[in-house]
Short mmCIF file of C-alpha atoms in Angstrom, two decimals:
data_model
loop_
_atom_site.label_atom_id
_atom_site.label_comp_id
_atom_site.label_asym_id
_atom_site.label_seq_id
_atom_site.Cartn_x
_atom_site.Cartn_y
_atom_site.Cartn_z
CA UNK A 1 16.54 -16.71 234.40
CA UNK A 2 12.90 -16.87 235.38
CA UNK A 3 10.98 -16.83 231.79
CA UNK A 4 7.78 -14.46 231.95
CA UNK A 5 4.16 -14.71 231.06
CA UNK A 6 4.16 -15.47 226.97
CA UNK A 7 1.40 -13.31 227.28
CA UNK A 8 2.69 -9.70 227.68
CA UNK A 9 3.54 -7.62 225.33
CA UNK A 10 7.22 -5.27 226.60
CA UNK A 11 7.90 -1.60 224.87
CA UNK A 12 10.89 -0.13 224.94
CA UNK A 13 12.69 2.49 222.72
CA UNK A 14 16.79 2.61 221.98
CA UNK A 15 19.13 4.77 219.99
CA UNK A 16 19.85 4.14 216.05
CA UNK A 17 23.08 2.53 216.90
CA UNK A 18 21.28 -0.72 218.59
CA UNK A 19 18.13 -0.93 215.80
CA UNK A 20 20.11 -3.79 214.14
CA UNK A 21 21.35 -5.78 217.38
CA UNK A 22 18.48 -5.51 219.08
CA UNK A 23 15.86 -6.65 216.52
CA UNK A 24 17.88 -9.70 215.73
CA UNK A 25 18.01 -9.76 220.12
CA UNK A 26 13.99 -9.92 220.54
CA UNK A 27 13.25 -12.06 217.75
CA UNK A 28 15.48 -14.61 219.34
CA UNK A 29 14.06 -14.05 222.88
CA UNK A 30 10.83 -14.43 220.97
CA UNK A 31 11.50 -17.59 219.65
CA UNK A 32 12.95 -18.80 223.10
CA UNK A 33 10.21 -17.51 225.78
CA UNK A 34 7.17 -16.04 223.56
CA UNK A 35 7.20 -13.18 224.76
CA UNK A 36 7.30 -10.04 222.59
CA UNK A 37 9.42 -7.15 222.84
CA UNK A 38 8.96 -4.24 220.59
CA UNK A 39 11.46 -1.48 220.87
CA UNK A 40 11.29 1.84 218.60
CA UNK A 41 15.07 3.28 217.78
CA UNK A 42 14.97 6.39 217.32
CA UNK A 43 18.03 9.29 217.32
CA UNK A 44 19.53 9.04 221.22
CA UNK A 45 18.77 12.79 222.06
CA UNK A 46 15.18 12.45 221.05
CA UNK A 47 14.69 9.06 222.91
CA UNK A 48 15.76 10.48 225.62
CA UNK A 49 13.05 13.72 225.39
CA UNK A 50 10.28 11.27 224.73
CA UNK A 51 11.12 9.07 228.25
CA UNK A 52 11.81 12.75 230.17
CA UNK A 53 8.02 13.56 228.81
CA UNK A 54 5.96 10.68 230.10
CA UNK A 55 6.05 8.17 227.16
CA UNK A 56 5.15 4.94 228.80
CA UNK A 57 7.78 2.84 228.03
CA UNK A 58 9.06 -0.48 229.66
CA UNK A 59 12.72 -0.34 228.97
CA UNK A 60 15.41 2.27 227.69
CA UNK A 61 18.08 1.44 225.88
CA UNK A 62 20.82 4.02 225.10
CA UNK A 63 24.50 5.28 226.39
CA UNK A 64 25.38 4.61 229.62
CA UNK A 65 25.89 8.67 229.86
CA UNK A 66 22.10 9.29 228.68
CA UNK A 67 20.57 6.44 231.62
CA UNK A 68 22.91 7.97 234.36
CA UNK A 69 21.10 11.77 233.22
CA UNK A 70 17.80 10.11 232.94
CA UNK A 71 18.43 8.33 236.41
CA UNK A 72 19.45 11.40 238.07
CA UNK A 73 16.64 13.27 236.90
CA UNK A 74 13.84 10.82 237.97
CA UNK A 75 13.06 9.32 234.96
CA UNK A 76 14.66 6.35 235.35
CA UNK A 77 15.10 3.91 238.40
CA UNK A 78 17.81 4.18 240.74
CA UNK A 79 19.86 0.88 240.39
CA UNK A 80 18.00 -0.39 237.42
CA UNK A 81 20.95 0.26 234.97
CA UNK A 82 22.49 -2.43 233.34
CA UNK A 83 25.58 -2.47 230.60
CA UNK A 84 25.27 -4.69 227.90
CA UNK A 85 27.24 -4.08 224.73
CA UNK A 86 30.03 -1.56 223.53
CA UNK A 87 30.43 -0.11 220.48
CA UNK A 88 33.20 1.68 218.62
CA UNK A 89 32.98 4.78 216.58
CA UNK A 90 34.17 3.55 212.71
CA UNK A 91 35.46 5.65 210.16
CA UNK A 92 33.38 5.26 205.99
CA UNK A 93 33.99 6.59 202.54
CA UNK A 94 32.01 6.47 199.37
CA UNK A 95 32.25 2.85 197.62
CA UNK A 96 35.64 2.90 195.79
CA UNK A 97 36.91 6.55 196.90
CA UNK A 98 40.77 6.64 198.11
CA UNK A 99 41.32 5.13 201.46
CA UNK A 100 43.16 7.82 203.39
CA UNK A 101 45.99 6.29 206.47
CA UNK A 102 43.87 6.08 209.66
CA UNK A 103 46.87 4.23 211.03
CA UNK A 104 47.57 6.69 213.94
CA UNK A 105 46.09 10.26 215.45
CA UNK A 106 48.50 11.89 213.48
CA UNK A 107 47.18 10.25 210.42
CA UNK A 108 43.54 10.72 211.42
CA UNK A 109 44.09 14.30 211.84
CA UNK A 110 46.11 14.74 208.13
CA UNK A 111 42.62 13.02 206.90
CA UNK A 112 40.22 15.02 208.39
CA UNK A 113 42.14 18.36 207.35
CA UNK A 114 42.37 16.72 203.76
CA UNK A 115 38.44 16.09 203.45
CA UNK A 116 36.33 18.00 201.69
CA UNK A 117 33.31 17.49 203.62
CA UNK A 118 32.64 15.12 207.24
CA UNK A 119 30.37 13.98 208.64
CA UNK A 120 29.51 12.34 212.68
CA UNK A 121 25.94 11.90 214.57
CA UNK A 122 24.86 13.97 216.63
CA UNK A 123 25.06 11.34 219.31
CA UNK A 124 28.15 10.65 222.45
CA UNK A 125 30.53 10.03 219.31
CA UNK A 126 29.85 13.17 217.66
CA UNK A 127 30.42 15.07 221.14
CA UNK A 128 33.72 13.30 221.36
CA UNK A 129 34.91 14.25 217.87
CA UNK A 130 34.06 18.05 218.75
CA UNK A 131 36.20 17.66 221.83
CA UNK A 132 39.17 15.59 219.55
CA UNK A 133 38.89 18.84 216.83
CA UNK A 134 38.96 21.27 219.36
CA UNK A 135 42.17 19.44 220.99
CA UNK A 136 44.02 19.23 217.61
CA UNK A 137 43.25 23.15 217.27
CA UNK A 138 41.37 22.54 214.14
CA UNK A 139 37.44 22.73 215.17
CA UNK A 140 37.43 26.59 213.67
CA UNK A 141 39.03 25.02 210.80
CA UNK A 142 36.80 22.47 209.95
CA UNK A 143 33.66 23.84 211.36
CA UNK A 144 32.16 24.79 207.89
CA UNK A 145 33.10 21.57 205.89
CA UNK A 146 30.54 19.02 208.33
CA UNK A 147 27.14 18.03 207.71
CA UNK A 148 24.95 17.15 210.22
CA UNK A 149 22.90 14.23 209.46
CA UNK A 150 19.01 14.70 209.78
CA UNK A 151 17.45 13.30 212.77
CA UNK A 152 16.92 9.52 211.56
CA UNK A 153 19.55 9.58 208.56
CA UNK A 154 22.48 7.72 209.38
CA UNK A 155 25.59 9.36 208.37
CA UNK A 156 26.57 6.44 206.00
CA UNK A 157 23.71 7.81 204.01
CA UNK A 158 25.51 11.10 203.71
CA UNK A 159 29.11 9.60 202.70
CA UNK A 160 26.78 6.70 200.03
CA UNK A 161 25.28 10.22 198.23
CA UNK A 162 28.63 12.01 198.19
CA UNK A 163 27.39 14.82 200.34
CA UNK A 164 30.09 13.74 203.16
CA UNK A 165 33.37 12.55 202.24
CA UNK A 166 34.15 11.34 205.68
CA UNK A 167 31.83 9.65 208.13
CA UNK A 168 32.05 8.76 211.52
CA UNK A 169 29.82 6.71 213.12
CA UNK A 170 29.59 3.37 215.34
CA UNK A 171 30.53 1.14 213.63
CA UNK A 172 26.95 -1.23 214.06
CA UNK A 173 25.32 1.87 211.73
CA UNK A 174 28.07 1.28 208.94
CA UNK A 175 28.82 -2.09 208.54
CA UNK A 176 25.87 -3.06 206.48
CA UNK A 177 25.19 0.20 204.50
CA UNK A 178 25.29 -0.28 200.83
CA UNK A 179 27.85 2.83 199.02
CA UNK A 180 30.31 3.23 201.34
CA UNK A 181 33.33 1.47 202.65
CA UNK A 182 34.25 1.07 205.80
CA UNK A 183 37.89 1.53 206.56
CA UNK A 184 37.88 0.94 210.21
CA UNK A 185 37.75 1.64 213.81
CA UNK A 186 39.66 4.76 214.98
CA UNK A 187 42.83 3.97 215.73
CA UNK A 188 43.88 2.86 219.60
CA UNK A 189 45.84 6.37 220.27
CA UNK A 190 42.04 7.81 219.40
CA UNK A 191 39.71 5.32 220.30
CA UNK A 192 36.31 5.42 221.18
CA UNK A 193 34.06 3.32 222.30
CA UNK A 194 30.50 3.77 223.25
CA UNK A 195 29.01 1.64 226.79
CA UNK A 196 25.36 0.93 225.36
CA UNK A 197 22.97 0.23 229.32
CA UNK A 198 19.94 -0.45 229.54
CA UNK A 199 17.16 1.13 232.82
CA UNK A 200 13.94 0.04 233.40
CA UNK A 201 11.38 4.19 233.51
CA UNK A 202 10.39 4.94 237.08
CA UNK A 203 6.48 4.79 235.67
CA UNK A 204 6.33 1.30 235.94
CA UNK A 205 7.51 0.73 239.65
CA UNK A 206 4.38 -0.24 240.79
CA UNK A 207 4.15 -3.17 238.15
CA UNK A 208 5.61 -5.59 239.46
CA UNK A 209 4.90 -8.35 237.13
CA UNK A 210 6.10 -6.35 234.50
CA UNK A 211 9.16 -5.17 236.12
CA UNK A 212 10.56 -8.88 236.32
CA UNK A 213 9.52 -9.50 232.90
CA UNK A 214 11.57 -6.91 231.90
CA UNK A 215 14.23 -7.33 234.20
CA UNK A 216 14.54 -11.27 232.71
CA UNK A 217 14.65 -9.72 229.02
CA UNK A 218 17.82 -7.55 230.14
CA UNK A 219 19.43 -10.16 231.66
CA UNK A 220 19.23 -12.18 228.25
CA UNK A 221 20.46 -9.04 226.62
CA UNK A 222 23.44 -9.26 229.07
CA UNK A 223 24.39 -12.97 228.62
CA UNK A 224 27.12 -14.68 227.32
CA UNK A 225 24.70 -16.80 225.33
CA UNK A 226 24.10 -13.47 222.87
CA UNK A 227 27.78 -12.86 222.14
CA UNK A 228 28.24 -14.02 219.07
CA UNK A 229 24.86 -12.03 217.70
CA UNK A 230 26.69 -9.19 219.05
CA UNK A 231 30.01 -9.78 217.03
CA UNK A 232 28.21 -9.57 213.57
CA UNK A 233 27.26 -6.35 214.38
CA UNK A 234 30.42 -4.71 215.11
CA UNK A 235 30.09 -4.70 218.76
CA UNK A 236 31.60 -6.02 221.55
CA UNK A 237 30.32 -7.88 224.24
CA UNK A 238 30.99 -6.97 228.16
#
């Protein structure tokens, strides 16, 4: 991996599910090459308005879905994305509440019918949990009993103040919320699991020098030298 000019400065902007990961990502390719990388994380579906509007930017992180739209409509170079960590969607409730059985789909379902009040982002895991309600036959049901989390408030927020009694969410946004427990990944019959890429915004083509600096900072996102940085925070590495 060629290291880059200590000297520039790289922008980029992610999703709330990589803030964690990624700042304890740059300050280690800081510390190895000098050379700063600053990315903003902000809620997925407004990162991806702000690269579809101009916003110079050097890299975008966010789910492999959100790139591929973003490639397709220009925004983002053709052959410039990259995968480089999974996450899976978690399941929290309040510190010391009653642990429902998340053992199975059947059980997941019983617990969601149970609950009160839910909660999921508004992000490729909430869009799956529509399409999981609306299989089960219960999305009528339960339609009145979620809250949607504000655009920046992570849904752990919601179950810590006892305005949502269930959360979903990846799992990298719950593990290190204070007032909630975590009870655990969805089970394997109901899995999911989020493909986190990274593309490099067509507005910097003609950079050159800049496009191989940031193409050597993905690369160390992608290496097997960052895996165990990616364990602590509930992901997996690819």
């Amino acid at each position: 991996m060629q290291t880059p000019s200590s000297s520039l400065v790289l922008r980029g902007i992610s999703s709330m599910a990589t803030k964690a990961l990624l700042a304890d990502l740059t300050q280690a390719y800081q510390a190895q090459t000098g050379v700063s990388v600053q990315i903003e994380s902000v809620g997925g579906v407004d990162a991806a308005k702000r690269v579809q509007a101009g916003e110079a930017f050097d890299m975008v992180l966010l789910a492999s879905d959100a790139i591929e739209r973003l490639i397709a409509s220009g925004h983002v170079q053709t052959g410039s994305r990259s995968d480089w960590v999974r996450s899976p969607v978690a399941v929290a409730v309040q510190a010391g509440a009653a642990r429902p059985d998340l053992s199975n789909e059947a059980a997941v379902k019983a617990a969601v019918l149970a609950s009160p009040t839910l909660s999921y982002s508004t992000g490729p895991s909430g869009v799956y949990l529509e399409k999981l309600f609306e299989r089960w036959g219960i999305a009528d049901e339960v339609k009145a009993r979620i809250v949607v989390p504000p655009p920046g408030t992570p849904v752990g927020a919601l179950v810590a103040s006892g305005q949502a009694a269930f959360g979903f969410q990846q799992l990298s946004e719950l593990i290190a919320l204070p007032g909630i427990d975590v009870l655990g990944t969805l089970p394997t019959d109901v899995a999911f699991i989020t493909t986190f890429s990274s593309g490099i915004p067509a507005v910097i083509a003609g950079d050159a020098a800049r496009v191989a600096a940031v193409q050597s900072f993905l690369q160390f996102l992608a290496s097997a030298g960052v895996e165990d940085v990616k364990r602590k925070q509930g992901m997996d590495w690819l």
